XYZ file of C-alpha atoms in Angstrom:
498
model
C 10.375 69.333 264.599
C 10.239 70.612 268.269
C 14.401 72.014 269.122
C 14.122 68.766 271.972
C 13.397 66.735 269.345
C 16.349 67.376 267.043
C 19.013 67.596 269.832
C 18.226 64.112 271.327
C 17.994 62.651 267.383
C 21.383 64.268 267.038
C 22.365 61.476 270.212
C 22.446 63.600 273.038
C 21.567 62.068 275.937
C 18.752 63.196 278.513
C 18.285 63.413 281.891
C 19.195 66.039 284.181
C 21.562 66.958 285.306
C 23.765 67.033 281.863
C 22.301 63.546 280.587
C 22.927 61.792 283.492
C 21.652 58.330 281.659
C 22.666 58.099 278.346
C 19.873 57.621 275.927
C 21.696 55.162 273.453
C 22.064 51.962 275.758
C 25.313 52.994 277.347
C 25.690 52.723 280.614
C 27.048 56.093 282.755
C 29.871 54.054 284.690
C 32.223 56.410 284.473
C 33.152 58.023 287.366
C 34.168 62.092 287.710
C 37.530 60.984 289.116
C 37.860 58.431 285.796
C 36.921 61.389 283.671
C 39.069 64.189 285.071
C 42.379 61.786 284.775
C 41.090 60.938 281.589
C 41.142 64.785 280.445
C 44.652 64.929 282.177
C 46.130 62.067 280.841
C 44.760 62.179 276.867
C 47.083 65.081 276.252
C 50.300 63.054 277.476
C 50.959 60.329 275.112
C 53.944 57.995 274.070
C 55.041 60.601 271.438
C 55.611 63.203 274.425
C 58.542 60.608 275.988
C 59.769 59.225 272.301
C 59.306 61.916 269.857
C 60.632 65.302 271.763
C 64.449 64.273 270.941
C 63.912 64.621 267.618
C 61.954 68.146 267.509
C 64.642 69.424 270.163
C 67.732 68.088 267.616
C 65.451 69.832 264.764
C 64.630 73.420 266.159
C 66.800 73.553 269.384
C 65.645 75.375 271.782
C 62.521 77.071 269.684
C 61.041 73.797 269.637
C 59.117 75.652 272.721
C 57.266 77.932 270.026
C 56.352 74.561 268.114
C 54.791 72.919 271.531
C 53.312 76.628 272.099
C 51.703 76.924 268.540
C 50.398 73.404 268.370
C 49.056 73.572 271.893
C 47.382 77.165 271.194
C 45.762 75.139 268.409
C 44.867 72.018 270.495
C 42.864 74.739 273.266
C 40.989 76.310 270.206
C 39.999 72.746 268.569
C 38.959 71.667 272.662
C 37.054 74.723 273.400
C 35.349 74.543 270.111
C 34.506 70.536 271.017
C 34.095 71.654 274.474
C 31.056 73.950 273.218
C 29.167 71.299 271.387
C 29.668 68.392 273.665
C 28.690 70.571 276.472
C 25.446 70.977 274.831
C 24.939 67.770 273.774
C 27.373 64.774 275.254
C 27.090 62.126 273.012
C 29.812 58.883 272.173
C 29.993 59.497 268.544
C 31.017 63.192 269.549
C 32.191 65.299 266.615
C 31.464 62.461 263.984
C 27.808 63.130 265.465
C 27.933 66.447 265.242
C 29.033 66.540 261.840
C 26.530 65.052 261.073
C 24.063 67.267 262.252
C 25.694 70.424 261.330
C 27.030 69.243 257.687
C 25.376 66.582 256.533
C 25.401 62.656 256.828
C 28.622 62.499 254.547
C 30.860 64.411 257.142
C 29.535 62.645 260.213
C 30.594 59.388 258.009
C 33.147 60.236 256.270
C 34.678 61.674 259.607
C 33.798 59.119 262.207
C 35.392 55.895 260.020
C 38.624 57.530 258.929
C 39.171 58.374 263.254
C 37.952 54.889 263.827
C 40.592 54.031 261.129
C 43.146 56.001 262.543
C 42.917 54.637 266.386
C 42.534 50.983 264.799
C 45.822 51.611 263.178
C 47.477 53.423 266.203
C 46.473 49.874 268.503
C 49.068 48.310 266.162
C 51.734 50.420 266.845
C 51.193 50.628 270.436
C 51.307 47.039 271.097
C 54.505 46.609 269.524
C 56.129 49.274 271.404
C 54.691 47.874 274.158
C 55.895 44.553 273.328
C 59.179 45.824 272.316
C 59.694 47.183 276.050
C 58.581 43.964 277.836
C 60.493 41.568 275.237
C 63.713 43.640 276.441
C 62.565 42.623 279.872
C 61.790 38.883 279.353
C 63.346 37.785 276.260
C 62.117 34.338 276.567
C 58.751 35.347 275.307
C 58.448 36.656 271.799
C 58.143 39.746 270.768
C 54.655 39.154 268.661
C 53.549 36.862 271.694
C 53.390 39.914 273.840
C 51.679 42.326 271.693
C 49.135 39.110 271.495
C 49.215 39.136 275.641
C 48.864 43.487 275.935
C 46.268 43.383 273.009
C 43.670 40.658 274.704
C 44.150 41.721 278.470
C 42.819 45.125 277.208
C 40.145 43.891 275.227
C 38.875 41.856 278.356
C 39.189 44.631 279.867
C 36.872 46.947 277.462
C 34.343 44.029 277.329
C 34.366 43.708 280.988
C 32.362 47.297 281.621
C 33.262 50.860 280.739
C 34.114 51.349 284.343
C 36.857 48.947 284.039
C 38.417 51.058 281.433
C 37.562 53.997 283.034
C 39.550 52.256 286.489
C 42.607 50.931 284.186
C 43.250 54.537 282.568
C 42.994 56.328 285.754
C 45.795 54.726 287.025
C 47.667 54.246 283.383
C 47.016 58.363 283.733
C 47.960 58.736 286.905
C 51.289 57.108 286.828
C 52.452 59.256 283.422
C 50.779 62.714 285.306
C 53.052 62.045 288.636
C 55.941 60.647 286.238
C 55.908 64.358 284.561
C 55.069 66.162 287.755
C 58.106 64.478 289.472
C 59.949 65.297 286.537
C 59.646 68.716 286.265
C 59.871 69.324 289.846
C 62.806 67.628 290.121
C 64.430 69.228 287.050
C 63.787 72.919 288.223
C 65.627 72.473 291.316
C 68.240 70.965 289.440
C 68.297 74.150 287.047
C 68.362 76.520 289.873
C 71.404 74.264 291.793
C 69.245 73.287 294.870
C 68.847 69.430 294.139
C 70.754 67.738 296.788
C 73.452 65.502 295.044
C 72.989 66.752 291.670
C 75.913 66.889 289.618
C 74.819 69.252 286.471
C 76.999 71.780 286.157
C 74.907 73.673 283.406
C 72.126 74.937 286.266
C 70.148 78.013 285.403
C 68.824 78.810 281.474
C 71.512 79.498 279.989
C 71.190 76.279 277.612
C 68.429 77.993 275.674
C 70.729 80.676 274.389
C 74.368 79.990 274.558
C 74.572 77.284 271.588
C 74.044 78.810 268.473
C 71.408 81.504 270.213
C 67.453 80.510 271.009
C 66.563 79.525 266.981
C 70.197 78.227 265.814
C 68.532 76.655 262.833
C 66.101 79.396 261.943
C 62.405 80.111 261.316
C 62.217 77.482 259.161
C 63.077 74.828 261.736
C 59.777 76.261 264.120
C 57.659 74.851 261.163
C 59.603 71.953 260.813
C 58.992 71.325 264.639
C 55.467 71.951 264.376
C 54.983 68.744 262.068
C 57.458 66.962 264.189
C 55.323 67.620 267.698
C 51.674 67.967 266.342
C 50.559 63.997 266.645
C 51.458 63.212 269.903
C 48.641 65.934 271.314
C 46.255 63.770 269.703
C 43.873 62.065 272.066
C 42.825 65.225 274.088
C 39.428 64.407 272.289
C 39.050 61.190 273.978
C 37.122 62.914 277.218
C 34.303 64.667 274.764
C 33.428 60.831 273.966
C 33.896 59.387 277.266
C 32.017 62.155 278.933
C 28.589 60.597 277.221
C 29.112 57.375 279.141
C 29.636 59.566 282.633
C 27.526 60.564 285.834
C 27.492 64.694 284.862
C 28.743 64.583 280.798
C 27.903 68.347 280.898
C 30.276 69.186 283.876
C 32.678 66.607 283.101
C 33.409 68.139 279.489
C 33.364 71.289 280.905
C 35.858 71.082 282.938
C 38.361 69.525 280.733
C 37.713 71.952 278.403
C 38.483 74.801 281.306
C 41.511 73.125 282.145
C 43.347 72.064 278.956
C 45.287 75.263 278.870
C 47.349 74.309 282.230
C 47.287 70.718 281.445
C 49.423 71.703 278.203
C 51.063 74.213 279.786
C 52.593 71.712 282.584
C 52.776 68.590 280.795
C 54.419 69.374 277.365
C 55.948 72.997 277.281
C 57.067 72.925 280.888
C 58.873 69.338 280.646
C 60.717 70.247 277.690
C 61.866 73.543 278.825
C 63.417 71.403 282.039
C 64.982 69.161 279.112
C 66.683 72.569 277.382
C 67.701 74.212 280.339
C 69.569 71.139 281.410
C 71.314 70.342 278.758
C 72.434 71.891 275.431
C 69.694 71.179 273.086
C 72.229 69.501 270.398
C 73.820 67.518 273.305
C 73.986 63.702 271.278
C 72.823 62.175 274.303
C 69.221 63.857 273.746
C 68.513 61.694 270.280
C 70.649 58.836 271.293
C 68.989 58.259 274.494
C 66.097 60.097 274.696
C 65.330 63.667 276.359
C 64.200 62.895 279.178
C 66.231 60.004 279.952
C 69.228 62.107 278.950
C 67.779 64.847 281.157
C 67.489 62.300 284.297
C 71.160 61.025 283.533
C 72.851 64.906 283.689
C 71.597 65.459 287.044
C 72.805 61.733 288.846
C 69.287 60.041 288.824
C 70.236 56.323 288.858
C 68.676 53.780 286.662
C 67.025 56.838 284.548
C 66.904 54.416 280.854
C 64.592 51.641 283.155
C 62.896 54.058 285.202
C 61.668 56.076 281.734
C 60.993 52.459 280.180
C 58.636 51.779 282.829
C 56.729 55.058 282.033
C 56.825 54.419 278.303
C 55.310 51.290 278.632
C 53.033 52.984 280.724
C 52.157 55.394 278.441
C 51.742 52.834 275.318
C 49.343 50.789 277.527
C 47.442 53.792 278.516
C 47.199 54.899 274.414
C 46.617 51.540 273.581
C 43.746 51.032 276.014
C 41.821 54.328 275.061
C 42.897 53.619 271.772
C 40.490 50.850 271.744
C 37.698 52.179 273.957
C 37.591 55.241 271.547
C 37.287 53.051 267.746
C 34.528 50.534 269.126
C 32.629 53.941 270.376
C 33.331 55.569 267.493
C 32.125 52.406 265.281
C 29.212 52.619 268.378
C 27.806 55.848 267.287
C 28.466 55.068 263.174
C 25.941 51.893 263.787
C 23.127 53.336 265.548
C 23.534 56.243 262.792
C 23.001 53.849 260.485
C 26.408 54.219 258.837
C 27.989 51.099 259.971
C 26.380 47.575 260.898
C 23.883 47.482 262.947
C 25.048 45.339 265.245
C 28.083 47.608 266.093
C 24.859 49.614 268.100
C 23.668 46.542 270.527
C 25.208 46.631 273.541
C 25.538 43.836 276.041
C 23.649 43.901 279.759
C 26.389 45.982 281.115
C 25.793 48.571 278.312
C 29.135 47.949 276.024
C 29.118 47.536 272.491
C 30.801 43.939 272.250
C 30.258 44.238 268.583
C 31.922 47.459 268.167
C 34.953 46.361 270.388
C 35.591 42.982 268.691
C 35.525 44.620 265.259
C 37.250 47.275 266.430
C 40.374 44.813 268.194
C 39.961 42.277 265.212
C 41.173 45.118 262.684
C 43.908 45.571 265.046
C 44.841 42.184 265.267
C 45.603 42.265 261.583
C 47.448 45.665 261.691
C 49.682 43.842 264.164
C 50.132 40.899 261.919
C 50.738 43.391 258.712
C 53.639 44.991 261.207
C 55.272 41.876 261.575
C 55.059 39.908 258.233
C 54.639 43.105 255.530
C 56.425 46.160 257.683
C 57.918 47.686 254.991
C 54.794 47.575 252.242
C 51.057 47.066 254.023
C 51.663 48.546 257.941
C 53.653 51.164 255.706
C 50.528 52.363 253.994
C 48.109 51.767 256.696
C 50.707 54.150 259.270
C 51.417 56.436 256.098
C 47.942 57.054 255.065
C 46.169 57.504 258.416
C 49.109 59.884 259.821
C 47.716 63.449 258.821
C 44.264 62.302 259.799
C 44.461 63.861 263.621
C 44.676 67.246 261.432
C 41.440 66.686 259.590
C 39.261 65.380 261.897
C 40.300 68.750 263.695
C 39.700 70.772 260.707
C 36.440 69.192 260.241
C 35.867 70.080 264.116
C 36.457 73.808 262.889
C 33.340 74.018 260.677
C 31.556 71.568 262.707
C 31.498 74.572 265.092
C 30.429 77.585 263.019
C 27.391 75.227 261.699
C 26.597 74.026 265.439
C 26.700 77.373 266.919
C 24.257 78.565 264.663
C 22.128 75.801 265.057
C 22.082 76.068 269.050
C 20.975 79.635 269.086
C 18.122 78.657 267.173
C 16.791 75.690 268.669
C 18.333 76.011 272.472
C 20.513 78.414 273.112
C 20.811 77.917 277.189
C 22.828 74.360 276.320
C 25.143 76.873 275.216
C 27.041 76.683 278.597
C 30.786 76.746 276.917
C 31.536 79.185 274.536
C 34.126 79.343 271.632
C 36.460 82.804 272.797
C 36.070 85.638 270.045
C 33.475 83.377 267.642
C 33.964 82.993 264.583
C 37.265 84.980 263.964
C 39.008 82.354 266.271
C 37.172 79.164 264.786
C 38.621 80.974 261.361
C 41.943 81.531 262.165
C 42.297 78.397 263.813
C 41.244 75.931 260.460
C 43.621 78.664 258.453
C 46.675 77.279 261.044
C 45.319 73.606 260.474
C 45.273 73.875 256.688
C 48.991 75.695 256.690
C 50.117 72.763 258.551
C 48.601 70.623 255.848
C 49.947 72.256 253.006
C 53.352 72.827 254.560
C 53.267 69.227 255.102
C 53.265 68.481 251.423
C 56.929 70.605 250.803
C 58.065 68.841 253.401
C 60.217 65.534 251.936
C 59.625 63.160 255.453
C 55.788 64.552 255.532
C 54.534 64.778 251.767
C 54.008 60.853 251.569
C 51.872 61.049 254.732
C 49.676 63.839 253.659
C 49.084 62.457 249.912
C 48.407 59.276 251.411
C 45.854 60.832 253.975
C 44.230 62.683 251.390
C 43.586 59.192 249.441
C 42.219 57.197 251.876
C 40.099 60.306 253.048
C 38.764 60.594 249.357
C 37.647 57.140 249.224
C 35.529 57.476 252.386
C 34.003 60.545 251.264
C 33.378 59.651 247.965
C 31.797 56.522 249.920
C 29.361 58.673 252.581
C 28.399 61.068 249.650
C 27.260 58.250 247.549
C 25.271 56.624 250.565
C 24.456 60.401 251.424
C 22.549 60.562 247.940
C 20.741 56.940 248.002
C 19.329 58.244 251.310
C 18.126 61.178 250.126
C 16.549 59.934 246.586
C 15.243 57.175 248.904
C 13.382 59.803 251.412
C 12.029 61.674 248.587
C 10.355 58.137 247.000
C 9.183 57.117 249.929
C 7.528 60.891 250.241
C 6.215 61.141 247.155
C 4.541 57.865 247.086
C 2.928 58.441 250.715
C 5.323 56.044 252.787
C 2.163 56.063 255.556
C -0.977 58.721 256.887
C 0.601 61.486 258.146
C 4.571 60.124 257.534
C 4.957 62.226 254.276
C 5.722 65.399 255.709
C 8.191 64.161 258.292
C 10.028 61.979 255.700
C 10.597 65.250 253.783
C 11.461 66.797 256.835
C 14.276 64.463 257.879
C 15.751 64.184 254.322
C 15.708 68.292 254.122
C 17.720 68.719 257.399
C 20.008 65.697 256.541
């Protein structure tokens, strides 16, 4: 089998230059503008505005070496993704290439529990979302708007992917100018050159003088670590959509290039304006949020609505690549052959309808669990697909070392984005992923999460192995019993490098 040969069965798409026209039905409608605020806005997600509080009451001001470890490991996990999509674009990104580089069963086992996870994750999103805008008309229901959010974004995703691609570059662009504004803002407040501002706590003094930089020791950097590490999920999201773009090869590329800044600005630099306003175990923080509480020390009227507005933002923006990422997840599972066949047809404007109906009908019900069993089936369903973000990055770790190899051998000038200091740096990186994991299992608020994980994740592989095994004792049959002139030696082929 030629090296051509095996990259495009792999999914990648041809055409020059970087796949231009995908070779799986989709349609390239996204745009480079789509795909660079895409890349920008998948690293800023609702956890960033909701969750910080509670890592900054946790580890005080040290919660900055939390954000700095888990983004260091975020920019090792891209580049690594960076390296493969670069070579190959393709939807079912590293679910593909798991495939390719481990075996069927990964590329399975991988690519259902992330569709499971995002299908899970559109549930909570549209009832924050529907939280927000019940507060603002309460004459509509709170389960009647997560109905509304939920089908304006599915018409949305069915409509073309250029209509998501339209929709999240503004979602992306309002939460990118919210934080831009917000840190600009904020560091002339700290250095006492915001006109009007009353803070009386300008300069950095906050990060030392209560209870030093790490009041509640070591301890509480790890602590922060599991606190801040799922709301950097979704910086994946561009590897997919880049297979559905005008230049995949220079659109992944780039993102890759520029996640280090992107992190930089968006998460450590933010919360640094939030601890150098205000004393990081100032009640205000976890009562009314950081940032809000952040807004309100320095005079900014209306700062509880104006932040609502951005939440919501932010939810619709999850929630909408949320969705576009399962159905092309469930996309690239069908025409593998590991999900129905029909999630692989796509409609004249090159979407998977199939894929995004399943995709939004398993949401549906994870909206309906929320609301009539909270406590007992959305419990398990949020508990068991929580410490999934940290394997499908683990499994992006030895999807590397495997692809690498691979790519020198068959084509080793796609190899356009390299992994820094290969393989130490893949190495160290799944050893930091796997001490999260097993940290995560001392850890009383985490060990249900993990355990739960860990279940769910079984099933599914035990699930791809078994298909994994009928495939092969099926490849070798057909072999041995001359499946057609000439076919023997292929089929043998195919089953050996499955």
């Amino acid at each position: 089998m030629s090296s051509t040969t095996t990259l495009q069965k792999s999914g990648g798409p041809t055409g020059e230059p970087g796949g231009a026209q995908p070779s799986d039905g989709l349609k390239a409608g996204l745009k480079n503008r789509h795909l660079s605020m895409i890349a920008i806005g998948g690293v800023i997600g609702a956890g960033l505005f909701v969750g910080s509080g509670g890592g900054i009451a946790k580890a005080g001001p040290a919660i900055l070496i939390s954000y700095a470890l888990v983004g260091a490991m975020v920019v090792f996990v891209m580049r690594m993704l960076g390296e493969m999509a670069a070579a190959s674009p393709n939807s079912g990104s590293f679910s593909a290439y798991a495939d390719r580089a481990l075996g069927r069963w990964a590329g399975f086992s991988i690519g259902w529990l992330y569709w499971f996870f995002w299908v899970v994750v559109l549930a909570v999103e549209a009832t924050a979302g529907a939280s927000i805008l019940e507060s603002w008309v309460p004459a509509v229901p709170q389960w009647a708007w997560a109905l509304i959010v939920m089908v304006v974004l599915t018409v949305t995703n069915l409509g073309s992917v250029a209509s998501y691609g339209e929709f999240e570059f503004w979602f992306a662009g309002i939460k990118v100018v919210a934080i831009g504004g917000f840190v600009i803002v904020g560091m002339l407040a700290v250095f006492g050159v915001l006109p009007g501002s009353d803070n009386p706590g300008a300069g950095f003094a906050h990060l030392t003088d209560t209870g030093g930089f790490m009041p509640n020791g070591v301890g509480s950097v790890l602590t922060g670590v599991l606190m801040v590490v799922f709301s950097f999920m979704g910086s994946e999201i561009v590897t997919l959509a880049a297979g559905e773009s005008e230049d995949p090869r220079r659109a992944v590329t780039k993102a890759t290039n520029s996640v280090i800044w992107r992190i930089g600005i968006f998460y450590l630099g933010s919360i640094f304006i939030v601890l150098t306003l205000l004393p990081w175990n100032d009640k205000s923080i976890t009562e009314k949020g950081s940032y809000v509480a952040a807004l309100d020390s320095i005079g900014i009227a209306h700062a509880g609505q104006i932040m609502n507005v951005i939440v919501l933002t932010a939810v619709l923006s999850c929630l909408n690549s949320g969705l576009y990422t399962a159905s092309r997840m469930a996309f690239s599972l069908g025409e593998r052959g590991d999900a129905p066949k029909v999630f692989a047809k796509v409609s004249k404007n090159g979407v998977p309808v199939a894929a995004i109906l399943g995709s939004v009908v398993f949401g549906f019900i994870a909206v309906y669990f929320n609301y009539a069993f909270k406590d007992t089936v959305f419990n398990f369903l949020l508990n068991s697909s929580g410490a999934i973000a940290l394997f499908v990055w683990l499994a992006i770790c030895f999807t590397q070392l495997r692809m690498r190899a691979i790519l020198l051998r068959e084509a080793p000038e796609k190899l356009t984005v390299k992994m820094w200091f290969f393989p130490y740096l893949t190495w160290l990186t799944a050893a930091m992923i796997s001490f999260v994991l097993v940290y995560m299992l001392f850890d009383d608020d985490n060990r249900e999460v993990v355990l739960l994980s860990l279940l769910v994740a079984g099933v599914v592989l035990a699930i791809g192995t078994a298909l994994d095994v009928v495939r092969r004792r099926d490849a070798r049959k057909n072999a041995l019993t001359g499946a057609g002139e000439g076919e023997g030696d292929t089929v043998l082929e195919d089953a050996a490098s499955v």
